[in-house]
Tab-separated table of C-alpha atoms and ligand atoms in Angstrom:
chain	number	residue	atom	x	y	z
B	1	MET	CA	0.000	0.000	0.000
B	2	THR	CA	1.379	3.421	-0.902
B	3	THR	CA	1.402	6.340	1.469
B	4	GLU	CA	0.815	9.548	-0.398
B	5	SER	CA	2.886	12.689	0.000
B	6	PRO	CA	1.585	15.222	2.568
B	7	LEU	CA	0.581	17.530	-0.268
B	8	ALA	CA	-1.339	14.801	-2.116
B	9	THR	CA	-3.167	14.009	1.134
B	10	ALA	CA	-3.999	17.666	1.801
B	11	ARG	CA	-5.234	18.117	-1.771
B	12	ALA	CA	-7.394	14.987	-1.525
B	13	GLN	CA	-8.978	16.331	1.673
B	14	LEU	CA	-9.644	19.645	-0.062
B	15	ARG	CA	-11.098	17.895	-3.128
B	16	SER	CA	-13.486	15.949	-0.922
B	17	ALA	CA	-14.615	19.128	0.899
B	18	VAL	CA	-15.082	20.987	-2.401
B	19	GLU	CA	-17.240	18.127	-3.725
B	20	LYS	CA	-19.361	17.870	-0.578
B	21	LEU	CA	-19.890	21.644	-0.655
B	22	GLU	CA	-20.714	21.449	-4.368
B	23	LEU	CA	-18.290	24.266	-5.166
B	24	SER	CA	-17.466	25.010	-8.808
B	25	GLU	CA	-14.379	23.877	-10.715
B	26	SER	CA	-13.266	27.540	-10.782
B	27	MET	CA	-13.420	27.616	-6.997
B	28	TRP	CA	-11.392	24.373	-6.815
B	29	ASN	CA	-8.760	26.010	-9.029
B	30	THR	CA	-8.728	29.043	-6.737
B	31	LEU	CA	-8.560	27.079	-3.474
B	32	SER	CA	-6.073	24.428	-4.549
B	33	THR	CA	-3.302	26.861	-5.558
B	34	PRO	CA	-0.805	28.336	-3.069
B	35	ARG	CA	-0.531	32.113	-3.563
B	36	ARG	CA	3.103	32.820	-2.836
B	37	ILE	CA	6.108	30.526	-2.432
B	38	LEU	CA	9.571	31.705	-1.479
B	39	GLU	CA	12.476	29.273	-1.507
B	40	VAL	CA	15.731	30.561	-0.071
B	41	ALA	CA	19.266	29.375	0.515
B	42	VAL	CA	20.302	29.909	4.123
B	43	PRO	CA	24.065	30.006	4.645
B	44	LEU	CA	25.293	29.206	8.134
B	45	ARG	CA	28.802	29.696	9.485
B	46	ARG	CA	29.243	26.821	11.941
B	47	ASP	CA	31.176	27.473	15.140
B	48	SER	CA	34.084	25.632	13.489
B	49	GLY	CA	34.249	28.334	10.779
B	50	VAL	CA	32.894	26.081	7.998
B	51	VAL	CA	30.028	27.539	5.943
B	52	GLU	CA	27.094	25.247	5.188
B	53	MET	CA	24.021	25.883	3.034
B	54	TYR	CA	20.493	24.966	4.061
B	55	HIS	CA	17.190	25.059	2.180
B	56	GLY	CA	14.564	27.400	3.614
B	57	TYR	CA	10.945	28.031	2.645
B	58	ARG	CA	8.042	30.339	3.357
B	59	VAL	CA	4.714	29.511	1.779
B	60	GLN	CA	1.786	31.921	1.957
B	61	TYR	CA	-0.996	29.612	0.930
B	62	SER	CA	-3.806	32.136	1.307
B	63	THR	CA	-4.220	35.798	2.221
B	64	THR	CA	-7.911	36.051	1.349
B	65	ARG	CA	-9.271	36.405	4.893
B	66	GLY	CA	-6.352	38.430	6.261
B	67	PRO	CA	-2.574	38.268	6.654
B	68	SER	CA	-1.171	34.772	6.351
B	69	LYS	CA	-0.276	32.999	9.573
B	70	GLY	CA	1.653	29.898	10.533
B	71	GLY	CA	4.706	28.407	12.137
B	72	VAL	CA	8.348	27.956	11.204
B	73	ARG	CA	9.656	24.411	11.358
B	74	PHE	CA	13.306	23.399	11.754
B	75	HIS	CA	13.446	19.729	10.789
B	76	PRO	CA	15.782	17.769	8.509
B	77	ASP	CA	12.901	16.227	6.498
B	78	ILE	CA	11.153	19.493	5.665
B	79	ASP	CA	10.717	20.180	1.947
B	80	LEU	CA	8.575	22.384	-0.262
B	81	ASP	CA	5.851	19.782	-0.726
B	82	GLU	CA	5.336	19.379	3.024
B	83	THR	CA	5.519	23.128	3.656
B	84	VAL	CA	2.783	23.786	1.089
B	85	ALA	CA	0.632	21.050	2.662
B	86	LEU	CA	1.081	22.505	6.160
B	87	ALA	CA	0.381	26.047	4.904
B	88	MET	CA	-2.804	24.739	3.319
B	89	LEU	CA	-3.860	23.150	6.625
B	90	MET	CA	-3.215	26.468	8.411
B	91	THR	CA	-5.607	28.162	5.960
B	92	TRP	CA	-8.543	25.870	6.820
B	93	LYS	CA	-7.600	25.896	10.529
B	94	CYS	CA	-7.666	29.689	10.820
B	95	ALA	CA	-10.962	29.855	8.919
B	96	LEU	CA	-12.516	27.057	10.999
B	97	VAL	CA	-11.878	28.870	14.281
B	98	ASN	CA	-12.823	32.148	12.618
B	99	LEU	CA	-9.547	34.045	12.857
B	100	PRO	CA	-9.050	36.945	10.405
B	101	TYR	CA	-6.068	35.215	8.822
B	102	GLY	CA	-5.007	33.282	5.759
B	103	GLY	CA	-2.547	30.403	6.130
B	104	ALA	CA	1.221	30.059	5.870
B	105	LYS	CA	4.109	27.835	6.905
B	106	GLY	CA	7.852	28.061	6.715
B	107	GLY	CA	10.883	26.123	7.620
B	108	VAL	CA	14.494	25.207	7.210
B	109	ALA	CA	15.673	21.678	6.425
B	110	VAL	CA	18.001	21.363	9.389
B	111	ASP	CA	18.265	19.274	12.515
B	112	ALA	CA	17.872	21.944	15.192
B	113	LYS	CA	19.346	19.580	17.799
B	114	SER	CA	22.637	19.526	15.884
B	115	LEU	CA	23.075	23.303	16.245
B	116	SER	CA	24.743	25.133	19.100
B	117	SER	CA	22.702	28.016	20.491
B	118	ARG	CA	24.844	30.543	18.568
B	119	GLU	CA	24.483	28.560	15.341
B	120	ASN	CA	20.737	28.390	15.875
B	121	GLU	CA	20.640	32.151	16.369
B	122	ARG	CA	22.683	32.841	13.216
B	123	LEU	CA	20.558	30.457	11.156
B	124	THR	CA	17.306	31.956	12.478
B	125	ARG	CA	18.457	35.515	11.796
B	126	ARG	CA	19.673	34.731	8.274
B	127	TYR	CA	16.462	32.833	7.447
B	128	THR	CA	14.442	35.788	8.762
B	129	SER	CA	16.473	38.211	6.703
B	130	GLU	CA	15.909	36.080	3.558
B	131	ILE	CA	12.105	36.044	4.011
B	132	LEU	CA	11.962	39.622	5.360
B	133	PRO	CA	10.397	41.196	2.259
B	134	ILE	CA	7.266	39.066	2.541
B	135	ILE	CA	6.617	38.962	6.314
B	136	GLY	CA	5.239	41.651	8.619
B	137	PRO	CA	2.373	42.205	11.075
B	138	GLU	CA	-0.006	43.110	8.244
B	139	ARG	CA	1.376	40.537	5.768
B	140	ASP	CA	2.458	37.247	7.247
B	141	ILE	CA	3.083	36.419	10.898
B	142	PRO	CA	5.378	33.452	11.727
B	143	ALA	CA	5.204	31.482	15.004
B	144	PRO	CA	6.898	28.451	16.582
B	145	ASP	CA	6.409	24.954	15.181
B	146	VAL	CA	8.405	21.709	15.356
B	147	GLY	CA	12.048	22.500	16.234
B	148	THR	CA	11.537	26.189	17.054
B	149	ASP	CA	10.426	27.995	20.204
B	150	GLU	CA	10.230	31.397	21.869
B	151	LYS	CA	13.997	31.934	21.566
B	152	ASN	CA	13.756	31.689	17.777
B	153	MET	CA	10.793	34.077	17.829
B	154	ALA	CA	12.796	36.609	19.869
B	155	TRP	CA	15.607	36.496	17.264
B	156	MET	CA	13.117	36.791	14.399
B	157	MET	CA	11.411	39.759	16.051
B	158	ASP	CA	14.771	41.420	16.684
B	159	THR	CA	16.048	40.867	13.126
B	160	TYR	CA	12.865	42.320	11.648
B	161	SER	CA	12.835	45.239	14.115
B	162	VAL	CA	16.492	46.176	13.585
B	163	ASN	CA	15.841	46.341	9.844
B	164	ALA	CA	12.683	48.407	10.355
B	165	GLY	CA	14.484	50.786	12.729
B	166	PHE	CA	11.925	50.380	15.511
B	167	SER	CA	10.437	47.604	17.611
B	168	VAL	CA	7.826	45.510	15.777
B	169	PRO	CA	6.505	42.907	18.234
B	170	GLY	CA	3.523	41.969	16.024
B	171	VAL	CA	5.715	40.415	13.301
B	172	VAL	CA	5.831	37.050	15.104
B	173	THR	CA	3.807	35.321	17.815
B	174	GLY	CA	4.953	32.870	20.452
B	175	LYS	CA	7.501	35.421	21.714
B	176	PRO	CA	8.816	35.680	25.269
B	177	ILE	CA	6.382	37.646	27.469
B	178	VAL	CA	8.779	40.564	28.006
B	179	LEU	CA	8.966	41.156	24.246
B	180	GLY	CA	5.203	41.363	23.838
B	181	GLY	CA	4.328	37.682	24.067
B	182	SER	CA	1.003	36.567	25.510
B	183	LEU	CA	0.393	34.791	28.777
B	184	GLY	CA	-0.831	31.296	28.016
B	185	ARG	CA	0.787	30.991	24.559
B	186	THR	CA	3.355	28.375	25.607
B	187	SER	CA	0.707	25.952	26.810
B	188	ALA	CA	-1.986	27.008	24.311
B	189	THR	CA	-1.811	24.130	21.811
B	190	GLY	CA	-1.803	21.567	24.637
B	191	ASP	CA	-4.626	23.416	26.426
B	192	GLY	CA	-6.650	23.336	23.208
B	193	VAL	CA	-5.962	19.613	22.761
B	194	ALA	CA	-7.285	19.067	26.302
B	195	ILE	CA	-10.419	21.127	25.578
B	196	SER	CA	-10.935	19.008	22.433
B	197	THR	CA	-10.474	15.810	24.435
B	198	ARG	CA	-13.008	16.967	27.033
B	199	GLU	CA	-15.564	17.833	24.337
B	200	ALA	CA	-15.014	14.538	22.482
B	201	LEU	CA	-15.505	12.520	25.678
B	202	LYS	CA	-18.694	14.457	26.445
B	203	ASP	CA	-19.917	13.633	22.951
B	204	LEU	CA	-19.331	9.922	23.488
B	205	GLY	CA	-20.851	9.990	26.972
B	206	ILE	CA	-17.550	8.912	28.598
B	207	LYS	CA	-16.874	10.259	32.101
B	208	ILE	CA	-14.035	12.795	32.070
B	209	GLU	CA	-12.926	12.038	35.623
B	210	GLY	CA	-10.595	9.049	35.410
B	211	ALA	CA	-10.663	8.734	31.594
B	212	THR	CA	-7.359	7.214	30.435
B	213	VAL	CA	-5.073	8.956	27.941
B	214	ALA	CA	-1.947	7.924	25.983
B	215	ILE	CA	0.140	10.674	24.398
B	216	GLN	CA	2.646	10.171	21.577
B	217	GLY	CA	5.123	13.046	21.768
B	218	PHE	CA	6.420	14.855	24.844
B	219	GLY	CA	7.391	18.210	23.361
B	220	LYS	CA	5.619	21.575	23.263
B	221	VAL	CA	2.240	19.996	22.507
B	222	GLY	CA	2.397	16.620	24.268
B	223	TYR	CA	3.718	17.860	27.597
B	224	TRP	CA	1.202	20.681	27.968
B	225	ALA	CA	-1.644	18.451	26.783
B	226	ALA	CA	-0.666	15.975	29.503
B	227	VAL	CA	-0.696	18.689	32.170
B	228	ALA	CA	-4.037	20.062	30.978
B	229	VAL	CA	-5.914	16.744	30.677
B	230	GLU	CA	-4.744	15.777	34.163
B	231	SER	CA	-5.964	19.098	35.549
B	232	MET	CA	-9.387	18.191	34.119
B	233	GLY	CA	-9.357	14.888	36.018
B	234	MET	CA	-8.166	12.513	33.287
B	235	LYS	CA	-5.284	10.106	33.830
B	236	VAL	CA	-2.269	10.013	31.494
B	237	VAL	CA	-1.147	6.377	31.515
B	238	ALA	CA	1.621	6.523	28.896
B	239	VAL	CA	3.733	9.024	26.963
B	240	SER	CA	6.491	8.678	24.392
B	241	ASP	CA	9.149	10.631	22.541
B	242	VAL	CA	11.354	9.674	19.580
B	243	SER	CA	13.325	7.261	21.756
B	244	GLY	CA	10.286	5.253	22.885
B	245	GLY	CA	7.638	5.408	25.554
B	246	VAL	CA	6.964	4.827	29.193
B	247	LYS	CA	3.885	3.459	30.908
B	248	ASP	CA	2.766	3.698	34.539
B	249	PHE	CA	5.417	6.300	35.373
B	250	GLY	CA	5.591	8.416	38.552
B	251	SER	CA	4.186	11.761	37.417
B	252	ILE	CA	4.215	14.083	34.409
B	253	GLU	CA	6.403	16.545	36.319
B	254	GLU	CA	8.923	13.802	37.109
B	255	LEU	CA	9.103	12.962	33.408
B	256	ARG	CA	9.458	16.643	32.589
B	257	ALA	CA	12.344	16.973	35.058
B	258	HIS	CA	13.973	13.899	33.470
B	259	VAL	CA	13.822	15.244	29.889
B	260	ALA	CA	14.808	18.762	31.040
B	261	THR	CA	18.271	17.354	31.730
B	262	GLY	CA	18.569	16.577	28.005
B	263	ALA	CA	17.782	12.869	28.501
B	264	THR	CA	15.208	10.938	26.479
B	265	LEU	CA	12.329	8.922	27.915
B	266	SER	CA	14.132	5.663	27.076
B	267	THR	CA	16.466	6.242	30.032
B	268	TYR	CA	13.659	6.917	32.530
B	269	LYS	CA	13.848	4.166	35.101
B	270	LYS	CA	10.505	4.205	36.933
B	271	GLY	CA	7.579	2.580	35.156
B	272	GLU	CA	7.482	0.216	32.201
B	273	GLN	CA	9.344	0.950	28.943
B	274	ILE	CA	7.236	0.516	25.797
B	275	THR	CA	7.786	1.208	22.097
B	276	ASN	CA	6.018	3.940	20.160
B	277	ASP	CA	3.934	1.267	18.422
B	278	GLN	CA	2.879	-0.260	21.731
B	279	LEU	CA	1.817	3.200	22.909
B	280	LEU	CA	-0.433	3.657	19.883
B	281	HIS	CA	-2.126	0.334	20.593
B	282	LEU	CA	-2.805	0.690	24.311
B	283	GLU	CA	-6.244	0.006	25.753
B	284	VAL	CA	-7.133	3.617	26.640
B	285	ASP	CA	-10.065	5.969	26.212
B	286	VAL	CA	-8.055	8.635	24.379
B	287	LEU	CA	-5.014	8.550	22.105
B	288	ILE	CA	-3.282	11.859	21.384
B	289	PRO	CA	-0.744	11.752	18.536
B	290	ALA	CA	1.319	14.873	19.255
B	291	ALA	CA	4.534	14.212	17.341
B	292	LEU	CA	5.092	14.237	13.585
B	293	ALA	CA	3.077	13.348	10.472
B	294	ASP	CA	1.988	9.841	9.474
B	295	ALA	CA	2.011	8.223	12.939
B	296	ILE	CA	-1.379	6.640	12.302
B	297	ASN	CA	-1.144	4.742	9.024
B	298	HIS	CA	-2.484	1.578	7.409
B	299	GLN	CA	-0.382	-0.524	9.771
B	300	SER	CA	-0.955	1.165	13.123
B	301	ALA	CA	-4.631	2.142	12.640
B	302	SER	CA	-6.004	-1.374	12.627
B	303	GLN	CA	-4.727	-2.049	16.139
B	304	ILE	CA	-5.736	1.178	17.854
B	305	LYS	CA	-7.956	0.442	20.833
B	306	ALA	CA	-8.692	4.018	21.915
B	307	LYS	CA	-12.275	5.242	21.575
B	308	VAL	CA	-11.191	8.675	20.469
B	309	VAL	CA	-8.104	10.018	18.705
B	310	VAL	CA	-7.371	13.714	19.241
B	311	GLU	CA	-4.833	14.975	16.693
B	312	GLY	CA	-2.377	17.205	18.559
B	313	ALA	CA	0.158	17.086	15.699
B	314	ASN	CA	-0.416	18.411	12.205
B	315	ALA	CA	-1.361	15.638	9.763
B	316	PRO	CA	-0.559	12.672	12.058
B	317	THR	CA	-2.949	10.394	10.127
B	318	THR	CA	-2.557	9.058	6.590
B	319	PRO	CA	-5.684	8.698	4.396
B	320	GLU	CA	-5.479	4.893	4.785
B	321	GLY	CA	-5.211	5.251	8.571
B	322	ASP	CA	-8.170	7.619	8.555
B	323	GLN	CA	-10.298	5.224	6.517
B	324	ILE	CA	-9.483	2.294	8.809
B	325	MET	CA	-10.414	4.300	11.927
B	326	LYS	CA	-13.653	5.401	10.251
B	327	GLU	CA	-14.581	1.782	9.511
B	328	ARG	CA	-13.691	0.772	13.065
B	329	GLY	CA	-15.920	3.480	14.550
B	330	ILE	CA	-13.115	5.433	16.262
B	331	LEU	CA	-13.975	9.106	16.741
B	332	VAL	CA	-11.196	11.282	15.287
B	333	ILE	CA	-10.998	14.952	16.261
B	334	PRO	CA	-9.003	16.351	13.326
B	335	ASP	CA	-5.822	18.427	13.640
B	336	ILE	CA	-7.325	21.650	12.295
B	337	LEU	CA	-9.770	21.632	15.201
B	338	ALA	CA	-7.861	19.744	17.912
B	339	ASN	CA	-4.587	21.691	17.708
B	340	SER	CA	-6.049	25.107	16.876
B	341	GLY	CA	-5.394	26.398	20.429
B	342	GLY	CA	-1.880	27.468	19.409
B	343	VAL	CA	-2.903	29.741	16.595
B	344	ILE	CA	-5.902	31.025	18.569
B	345	VAL	CA	-3.643	32.323	21.344
B	346	SER	CA	-1.209	33.537	18.659
B	347	TYR	CA	-4.099	35.638	17.417
B	348	PHE	CA	-4.665	36.981	20.957
B	349	GLU	CA	-0.958	37.834	21.132
B	350	TRP	CA	-1.102	39.726	17.817
B	351	VAL	CA	-4.213	41.620	18.971
B	352	GLN	CA	-2.484	42.553	22.256
B	353	ASP	CA	0.637	43.695	20.356
B	354	LYS	CA	-1.480	45.839	18.033
B	355	GLN	CA	-3.245	47.473	20.979
B	356	ASN	CA	-0.249	47.621	23.328
B	357	TYR	CA	-2.620	46.345	25.968
B	358	PHE	CA	-1.970	42.997	27.627
B	359	TRP	CA	-4.482	40.550	29.056
B	360	GLY	CA	-4.399	38.509	32.246
B	361	ALA	CA	-3.930	34.728	32.139
B	362	ASP	CA	-7.607	34.073	32.961
B	363	GLU	CA	-8.799	36.257	30.119
B	364	VAL	CA	-6.602	34.297	27.677
B	365	LYS	CA	-7.875	30.942	28.987
B	366	GLU	CA	-11.542	31.968	28.943
B	367	ASN	CA	-11.335	33.370	25.426
B	368	LEU	CA	-9.487	30.270	24.186
B	369	ASP	CA	-12.126	28.011	25.696
B	370	SER	CA	-15.010	29.955	24.217
B	371	MET	CA	-13.466	30.185	20.725
B	372	MET	CA	-12.804	26.466	20.660
B	373	MET	CA	-16.280	25.684	22.011
B	374	ARG	CA	-17.797	27.745	19.198
B	375	ALA	CA	-15.776	25.832	16.595
B	376	PHE	CA	-16.766	22.535	18.248
B	377	ALA	CA	-20.442	23.511	18.139
B	378	ASP	CA	-20.161	24.396	14.438
B	379	VAL	CA	-18.435	21.106	13.573
B	380	ARG	CA	-20.765	18.984	15.743
B	381	ALA	CA	-23.835	20.547	14.105
B	382	LEU	CA	-22.530	19.780	10.608
B	383	VAL	CA	-21.541	16.210	11.586
B	384	ARG	CA	-25.144	15.632	12.679
B	385	GLU	CA	-26.738	17.431	9.743
B	386	ARG	CA	-24.665	15.912	6.916
B	387	LYS	CA	-23.718	12.593	8.582
B	388	VAL	CA	-20.044	13.140	7.758
B	389	SER	CA	-16.883	12.563	9.815
B	390	TRP	CA	-15.520	15.263	12.115
B	391	ARG	CA	-12.608	15.750	9.690
B	392	ASP	CA	-14.948	16.214	6.730
B	393	ALA	CA	-17.138	18.626	8.694
B	394	ALA	CA	-14.179	20.676	9.970
B	395	MET	CA	-12.732	20.875	6.452
B	396	MET	CA	-16.113	21.833	4.971
B	397	ILE	CA	-16.502	24.725	7.420
B	398	GLY	CA	-12.959	26.021	6.940
B	399	VAL	CA	-13.043	25.673	3.166
B	400	SER	CA	-16.525	27.182	2.798
B	401	ARG	CA	-15.473	30.297	4.738
B	402	VAL	CA	-12.437	30.827	2.502
B	403	ALA	CA	-14.585	30.208	-0.607
B	404	GLU	CA	-17.188	32.708	0.624
B	405	ALA	CA	-14.471	35.331	1.165
B	406	HIS	CA	-13.167	34.729	-2.379
B	407	LYS	CA	-16.653	35.134	-3.819
B	408	LEU	CA	-17.290	38.386	-1.948
B	409	ARG	CA	-13.901	39.887	-2.802
B	410	GLY	CA	-14.284	38.971	-6.491
B	411	LEU	CA	-11.468	38.556	-8.975
B	412	TYR	CA	-9.057	41.377	-9.794
B	413	PRO	CA	-8.896	42.708	-12.484
C	501	LIG	N1	2.589	26.005	14.527
C	501	LIG	C1	1.282	26.089	15.121
C	501	LIG	C2	0.259	25.390	14.256
C	501	LIG	O1	0.592	24.561	13.445
C	501	LIG	C3	0.903	27.522	15.482
C	501	LIG	C4	0.868	28.470	14.341
C	501	LIG	C5	0.677	29.925	14.771
C	501	LIG	O2	0.523	30.192	15.947
C	501	LIG	O3	0.691	30.773	13.882
C	501	LIG	O4	-0.923	25.597	14.399
């Protein structure tokens, strides 16, 4: 069985939404084409003095509903195809949760872990300078993604600001608080995954208190999702990272302290060591894939025992995996809904930067909850009305809002 490229998968999902919405062929042409692609060479002087070249990208898939928005990924496997696919997903995600944004994604094909902090800074600054002409608070607003964090955002903000001649905090989101970041942004994607999990369990009539959860990935999304689901009364029974997983461990904070030393979960001594595959197949109420793409495929999907899968990562499920879960009656809360908490709080950060007025932590949390609840209500209603999957419904809502905006704006000239 062949696994399609991320772009082929994203286009197939779009095609299906366009057909269900009965949109015209002209609209398909409009929606299936990325608007602006920039490919750059990023030279890096390593600490040793050697100069290496890396491939960098920034894709602005859509700017129809507002400036484009999306993360910057530092990962060795990143290429143009994947970046376009992820930028496309950002477009439907922003529309689904009703943010006044288009969609974008960027990245550099580099293993961030192989860089010293100074190398990382030089690479980030040079990448920023290469994409500088097309980003800006009114144009395209980058944010953290796999392999980048608030440090990278601080360097990006500084590089942009130095070139502008004044401080421009609104050019990126996910910044440190002192530079105009928002309270609650660090945990936002995980918080949103937990809200999605809570809503999915309610939908299935499963008690939240004591519901069991397995999480694949223990990074920015997985860790905070673990903290948030436990604060709601659920029990995280297993987590994993690239090295493997651990079951029946002491506590999330103990695991956090272990990985904070630079160690991987495979060297954690308390609890039972399991493989990533074993984690996916545990007998739990909820499975949260919060690592990279394609975790749930034609092989792993047939053995999943969870009642609900909440997609913390972007595109963690292949089309074959999706089909198998559909046939097996597993409820899947799709990425563009489940992990939208990150970009929602990014939006709050951008609004705060524009107004130079900063919110309290409770205000951020309450607004995140209510925005996600609204999106959940919209998707749930369409699932019931059209008898489609949650992924189909979420896509249909996102895509129809972008299509509507295109229609109203008309075609220039
Ligand atoms: N990288 C995150 C995502 O995939 C956040 C993007 C943002 O905040 O702009 O949704």
